[in-house]
PDB file of C-alpha atoms in Angstrom:
ATOM      1  CA  UNK A   1       0.000   0.000   0.000  1.00 52.00           C
ATOM      2  CA  UNK A   2       2.878   2.367   0.746  1.00 65.00           C
ATOM      3  CA  UNK A   3       4.285   1.786  -2.740  1.00 67.00           C
ATOM      4  CA  UNK A   4       0.970   2.791  -4.320  1.00 68.00           C
ATOM      5  CA  UNK A   5       0.953   5.960  -2.238  1.00 67.00           C
ATOM      6  CA  UNK A   6       4.441   6.892  -3.402  1.00 69.00           C
ATOM      7  CA  UNK A   7       3.580   6.091  -7.018  1.00 69.00           C
ATOM      8  CA  UNK A   8       0.512   8.335  -6.975  1.00 72.00           C
ATOM      9  CA  UNK A   9       2.470  11.261  -5.555  1.00 73.00           C
ATOM     10  CA  UNK A  10       5.618  10.963  -7.688  1.00 78.00           C
ATOM     11  CA  UNK A  11       4.292   9.540 -10.944  1.00 80.00           C
ATOM     12  CA  UNK A  12       5.024  12.834 -12.689  1.00 78.00           C
ATOM     13  CA  UNK A  13       8.707  12.561 -11.820  1.00 80.00           C
ATOM     14  CA  UNK A  14       8.921   9.137 -13.445  1.00 82.00           C
ATOM     15  CA  UNK A  15       7.205  10.496 -16.559  1.00 81.00           C
ATOM     16  CA  UNK A  16       9.750  13.330 -16.847  1.00 82.00           C
ATOM     17  CA  UNK A  17      12.704  10.939 -16.523  1.00 83.00           C
ATOM     18  CA  UNK A  18      11.150   8.542 -19.054  1.00 84.00           C
ATOM     19  CA  UNK A  19      10.521  11.418 -21.491  1.00 82.00           C
ATOM     20  CA  UNK A  20      14.109  12.652 -21.179  1.00 81.00           C
ATOM     21  CA  UNK A  21      15.486   9.165 -21.748  1.00 83.00           C
ATOM     22  CA  UNK A  22      13.290   8.595 -24.802  1.00 84.00           C
ATOM     23  CA  UNK A  23      14.211  11.962 -26.312  1.00 83.00           C
ATOM     24  CA  UNK A  24      17.888  11.317 -25.622  1.00 82.00           C
ATOM     25  CA  UNK A  25      17.839   7.885 -27.267  1.00 86.00           C
ATOM     26  CA  UNK A  26      15.791   8.972 -30.283  1.00 84.00           C
ATOM     27  CA  UNK A  27      17.913  12.053 -30.974  1.00 83.00           C
ATOM     28  CA  UNK A  28      21.132  10.062 -30.565  1.00 82.00           C
ATOM     29  CA  UNK A  29      19.899   7.449 -33.033  1.00 85.00           C
ATOM     30  CA  UNK A  30      18.699  10.099 -35.472  1.00 83.00           C
ATOM     31  CA  UNK A  31      21.566  12.625 -35.300  1.00 83.00           C
ATOM     32  CA  UNK A  32      24.348  10.263 -34.172  1.00 81.00           C
ATOM     33  CA  UNK A  33      25.859  12.862 -31.871  1.00 80.00           C
ATOM     34  CA  UNK A  34      25.854  13.088 -28.120  1.00 80.00           C
ATOM     35  CA  UNK A  35      25.758  16.892 -27.994  1.00 81.00           C
ATOM     36  CA  UNK A  36      22.426  17.205 -29.792  1.00 79.00           C
ATOM     37  CA  UNK A  37      21.054  14.338 -27.734  1.00 79.00           C
ATOM     38  CA  UNK A  38      22.009  16.076 -24.479  1.00 79.00           C
ATOM     39  CA  UNK A  39      20.529  19.398 -25.605  1.00 82.00           C
ATOM     40  CA  UNK A  40      17.280  17.717 -26.671  1.00 79.00           C
ATOM     41  CA  UNK A  41      16.909  15.857 -23.375  1.00 78.00           C
ATOM     42  CA  UNK A  42      17.575  19.117 -21.539  1.00 78.00           C
ATOM     43  CA  UNK A  43      14.782  20.738 -23.521  1.00 76.00           C
ATOM     44  CA  UNK A  44      12.548  17.817 -22.546  1.00 75.00           C
ATOM     45  CA  UNK A  45      13.100  18.779 -18.901  1.00 76.00           C
ATOM     46  CA  UNK A  46      11.393  22.101 -19.606  1.00 79.00           C
ATOM     47  CA  UNK A  47       8.170  20.227 -20.308  1.00 78.00           C
ATOM     48  CA  UNK A  48       8.349  18.845 -16.757  1.00 77.00           C
ATOM     49  CA  UNK A  49       6.310  21.730 -15.358  1.00 78.00           C
ATOM     50  CA  UNK A  50       3.472  20.994 -17.771  1.00 83.00           C
ATOM     51  CA  UNK A  51       3.613  17.313 -16.898  1.00 83.00           C
ATOM     52  CA  UNK A  52       3.422  18.142 -13.195  1.00 83.00           C
ATOM     53  CA  UNK A  53       0.459  20.490 -13.751  1.00 86.00           C
ATOM     54  CA  UNK A  54      -1.331  17.796 -15.742  1.00 87.00           C
ATOM     55  CA  UNK A  55      -0.599  15.270 -12.999  1.00 85.00           C
ATOM     56  CA  UNK A  56      -1.934  17.626 -10.304  1.00 87.00           C
ATOM     57  CA  UNK A  57      -5.151  18.182 -12.272  1.00 90.00           C
ATOM     58  CA  UNK A  58      -5.598  14.429 -12.609  1.00 90.00           C
ATOM     59  CA  UNK A  59      -4.898  13.950  -8.909  1.00 89.00           C
ATOM     60  CA  UNK A  60      -7.456  16.628  -7.940  1.00 90.00           C
ATOM     61  CA  UNK A  61     -10.046  14.961 -10.180  1.00 91.00           C
ATOM     62  CA  UNK A  62      -9.328  11.672  -8.415  1.00 91.00           C
ATOM     63  CA  UNK A  63      -9.690  13.368  -5.024  1.00 91.00           C
ATOM     64  CA  UNK A  64     -13.014  14.835  -6.118  1.00 89.00           C
ATOM     65  CA  UNK A  65     -14.320  11.444  -7.268  1.00 90.00           C
ATOM     66  CA  UNK A  66     -13.197   9.819  -4.024  1.00 91.00           C
ATOM     67  CA  UNK A  67     -14.839  12.581  -2.006  1.00 91.00           C
ATOM     68  CA  UNK A  68     -18.077  12.070  -3.940  1.00 89.00           C
ATOM     69  CA  UNK A  69     -17.926   8.358  -3.100  1.00 90.00           C
ATOM     70  CA  UNK A  70     -17.360   9.329   0.531  1.00 92.00           C
ATOM     71  CA  UNK A  71     -20.325  11.738   0.507  1.00 90.00           C
ATOM     72  CA  UNK A  72     -22.611   9.028  -0.888  1.00 88.00           C
ATOM     73  CA  UNK A  73     -21.529   6.689   1.896  1.00 89.00           C
ATOM     74  CA  UNK A  74     -21.992   9.441   4.494  1.00 90.00           C
ATOM     75  CA  UNK A  75     -25.440  10.316   3.174  1.00 87.00           C
ATOM     76  CA  UNK A  76     -26.627   6.720   3.292  1.00 88.00           C
ATOM     77  CA  UNK A  77     -25.417   6.290   6.888  1.00 90.00           C
ATOM     78  CA  UNK A  78     -27.046   9.558   7.985  1.00 88.00           C
ATOM     79  CA  UNK A  79     -30.325   8.579   6.329  1.00 85.00           C
ATOM     80  CA  UNK A  80     -30.304   5.384   8.391  1.00 88.00           C
ATOM     81  CA  UNK A  81     -30.260   7.526  11.522  1.00 85.00           C
ATOM     82  CA  UNK A  82     -26.634   7.764  12.576  1.00 88.00           C
ATOM     83  CA  UNK A  83     -25.240  11.011  13.956  1.00 85.00           C
ATOM     84  CA  UNK A  84     -23.067  13.062  11.608  1.00 84.00           C
ATOM     85  CA  UNK A  85     -19.841  12.448  13.518  1.00 87.00           C
ATOM     86  CA  UNK A  86     -20.407   8.707  13.859  1.00 90.00           C
ATOM     87  CA  UNK A  87     -21.436   8.388  10.208  1.00 90.00           C
ATOM     88  CA  UNK A  88     -18.361  10.387   9.179  1.00 90.00           C
ATOM     89  CA  UNK A  89     -16.043   8.093  11.128  1.00 92.00           C
ATOM     90  CA  UNK A  90     -17.752   4.965   9.794  1.00 93.00           C
ATOM     91  CA  UNK A  91     -17.495   6.209   6.204  1.00 91.00           C
ATOM     92  CA  UNK A  92     -13.772   6.817   6.695  1.00 92.00           C
ATOM     93  CA  UNK A  93     -13.409   3.295   8.101  1.00 92.00           C
ATOM     94  CA  UNK A  94     -15.303   1.904   5.103  1.00 90.00           C
ATOM     95  CA  UNK A  95     -12.835   3.577   2.760  1.00 89.00           C
ATOM     96  CA  UNK A  96      -9.950   2.305   4.850  1.00 88.00           C
ATOM     97  CA  UNK A  97     -11.192  -1.292   4.850  1.00 88.00           C
ATOM     98  CA  UNK A  98     -11.466  -1.486   1.069  1.00 85.00           C
ATOM     99  CA  UNK A  99      -8.554  -2.898  -0.881  1.00 79.00           C
ATOM    100  CA  UNK A 100      -8.153   0.243  -3.017  1.00 82.00           C
ATOM    101  CA  UNK A 101      -5.810   3.096  -2.241  1.00 83.00           C
ATOM    102  CA  UNK A 102      -7.675   6.366  -1.700  1.00 87.00           C
ATOM    103  CA  UNK A 103      -5.710   9.578  -2.044  1.00 87.00           C
ATOM    104  CA  UNK A 104      -8.102  11.538   0.182  1.00 91.00           C
ATOM    105  CA  UNK A 105      -8.198   8.979   3.007  1.00 90.00           C
ATOM    106  CA  UNK A 106      -5.388  10.563   5.052  1.00 89.00           C
ATOM    107  CA  UNK A 107      -7.081  13.953   4.864  1.00 90.00           C
ATOM    108  CA  UNK A 108     -10.405  12.509   6.000  1.00 92.00           C
ATOM    109  CA  UNK A 109      -8.602  10.886   8.930  1.00 92.00           C
ATOM    110  CA  UNK A 110      -7.224  14.331   9.743  1.00 90.00           C
ATOM    111  CA  UNK A 111     -10.805  15.645   9.893  1.00 90.00           C
ATOM    112  CA  UNK A 112     -11.626  12.805  12.320  1.00 90.00           C
ATOM    113  CA  UNK A 113      -8.695  13.949  14.457  1.00 90.00           C
ATOM    114  CA  UNK A 114     -10.286  17.397  14.494  1.00 87.00           C
ATOM    115  CA  UNK A 115     -13.351  15.738  16.025  1.00 84.00           C
ATOM    116  CA  UNK A 116     -11.133  14.169  18.692  1.00 86.00           C
ATOM    117  CA  UNK A 117      -9.612  17.557  19.533  1.00 89.00           C
ATOM    118  CA  UNK A 118     -13.112  19.029  20.083  1.00 87.00           C
ATOM    119  CA  UNK A 119     -12.945  21.215  17.009  1.00 86.00           C
ATOM    120  CA  UNK A 120     -16.193  21.819  15.195  1.00 82.00           C
ATOM    121  CA  UNK A 121     -17.184  19.664  12.251  1.00 81.00           C
ATOM    122  CA  UNK A 122     -17.264  22.680   9.991  1.00 83.00           C
ATOM    123  CA  UNK A 123     -13.715  23.697  10.983  1.00 87.00           C
ATOM    124  CA  UNK A 124     -12.298  20.309   9.989  1.00 87.00           C
ATOM    125  CA  UNK A 125     -14.141  20.329   6.680  1.00 88.00           C
ATOM    126  CA  UNK A 126     -13.110  23.939   6.047  1.00 89.00           C
ATOM    127  CA  UNK A 127      -9.453  22.949   6.476  1.00 89.00           C
ATOM    128  CA  UNK A 128      -9.940  20.123   3.991  1.00 89.00           C
ATOM    129  CA  UNK A 129     -11.619  22.478   1.507  1.00 89.00           C
ATOM    130  CA  UNK A 130      -8.875  25.077   1.947  1.00 90.00           C
ATOM    131  CA  UNK A 131      -6.174  22.487   1.325  1.00 88.00           C
ATOM    132  CA  UNK A 132      -7.394  21.387  -2.132  1.00 87.00           C
ATOM    133  CA  UNK A 133      -9.791  24.079  -3.351  1.00 86.00           C
ATOM    134  CA  UNK A 134     -12.007  21.533  -5.079  1.00 87.00           C
ATOM    135  CA  UNK A 135     -15.519  22.846  -5.734  1.00 85.00           C
ATOM    136  CA  UNK A 136     -17.450  19.855  -4.396  1.00 84.00           C
ATOM    137  CA  UNK A 137     -15.446  19.785  -1.140  1.00 88.00           C
ATOM    138  CA  UNK A 138     -15.772  23.544  -0.688  1.00 89.00           C
ATOM    139  CA  UNK A 139     -19.523  23.444  -1.369  1.00 85.00           C
ATOM    140  CA  UNK A 140     -20.068  20.533   1.013  1.00 87.00           C
ATOM    141  CA  UNK A 141     -18.055  22.292   3.719  1.00 88.00           C
ATOM    142  CA  UNK A 142     -20.065  25.463   3.228  1.00 88.00           C
ATOM    143  CA  UNK A 143     -23.399  23.597   3.332  1.00 85.00           C
ATOM    144  CA  UNK A 144     -22.482  21.732   6.524  1.00 86.00           C
ATOM    145  CA  UNK A 145     -21.284  24.950   8.158  1.00 86.00           C
ATOM    146  CA  UNK A 146     -24.523  26.755   7.284  1.00 85.00           C
ATOM    147  CA  UNK A 147     -26.629  23.816   8.468  1.00 83.00           C
ATOM    148  CA  UNK A 148     -24.876  23.835  11.834  1.00 81.00           C
ATOM    149  CA  UNK A 149     -25.041  27.616  12.242  1.00 83.00           C
ATOM    150  CA  UNK A 150     -28.672  27.966  11.216  1.00 82.00           C
ATOM    151  CA  UNK A 151     -29.853  24.843  12.989  1.00 77.00           C
ATOM    152  CA  UNK A 152     -31.341  22.964  10.045  1.00 72.00           C
ATOM    153  CA  UNK A 153     -31.879  19.248   9.746  1.00 77.00           C
ATOM    154  CA  UNK A 154     -28.422  18.033   8.801  1.00 79.00           C
ATOM    155  CA  UNK A 155     -29.809  14.755   7.452  1.00 79.00           C
ATOM    156  CA  UNK A 156     -32.171  16.441   4.984  1.00 81.00           C
ATOM    157  CA  UNK A 157     -29.641  19.064   3.949  1.00 81.00           C
ATOM    158  CA  UNK A 158     -26.930  16.503   3.207  1.00 80.00           C
ATOM    159  CA  UNK A 159     -29.400  14.292   1.341  1.00 80.00           C
ATOM    160  CA  UNK A 160     -30.497  17.218  -0.837  1.00 82.00           C
ATOM    161  CA  UNK A 161     -26.880  18.269  -1.377  1.00 78.00           C
ATOM    162  CA  UNK A 162     -25.938  14.766  -2.525  1.00 79.00           C
ATOM    163  CA  UNK A 163     -28.974  14.732  -4.812  1.00 80.00           C
ATOM    164  CA  UNK A 164     -27.987  18.104  -6.312  1.00 79.00           C
ATOM    165  CA  UNK A 165     -24.396  16.966  -6.846  1.00 74.00           C
ATOM    166  CA  UNK A 166     -25.596  13.783  -8.541  1.00 74.00           C
ATOM    167  CA  UNK A 167     -27.808  15.815 -10.881  1.00 77.00           C
ATOM    168  CA  UNK A 168     -24.916  18.151 -11.640  1.00 72.00           C
ATOM    169  CA  UNK A 169     -22.647  15.207 -12.520  1.00 67.00           C
ATOM    170  CA  UNK A 170     -25.238  13.647 -14.818  1.00 63.00           C
TER     171      UNK A 170
END
């Protein structure tokens, strides 16, 4: 599991090295000179920033999909009648017990630690939203914060939020 975690975080670095090696080999075979090959592989390093940006976009999309899966699990547990905090912890445990590696799992555990330190639910979710700036996480954090402040039915609000997000995705 630790190897998967490292691969997800540093995949872009491997892609840059592979690109430089391929460019170096192809230019050496084509031009038959080491100088041109070295210059071309150095130019391939410049594209590393674009590769990293592309990788970060893909990673944020994965985080968003995993968070949506988490919200669906949370919504179903709340609709059964569990409290928000207990349902949140159980949804995190469900993600942890699956055989897949979830990128967002460590951050959700951090939110659970906020619960243990007597921080408010909205504060933990706000930290998570601030860390990634993903629209669905920010919107969910905002909705939960408003529901707590205004005293609405958290179960109904989260169910309607999940329904709205599902409609938006379709």
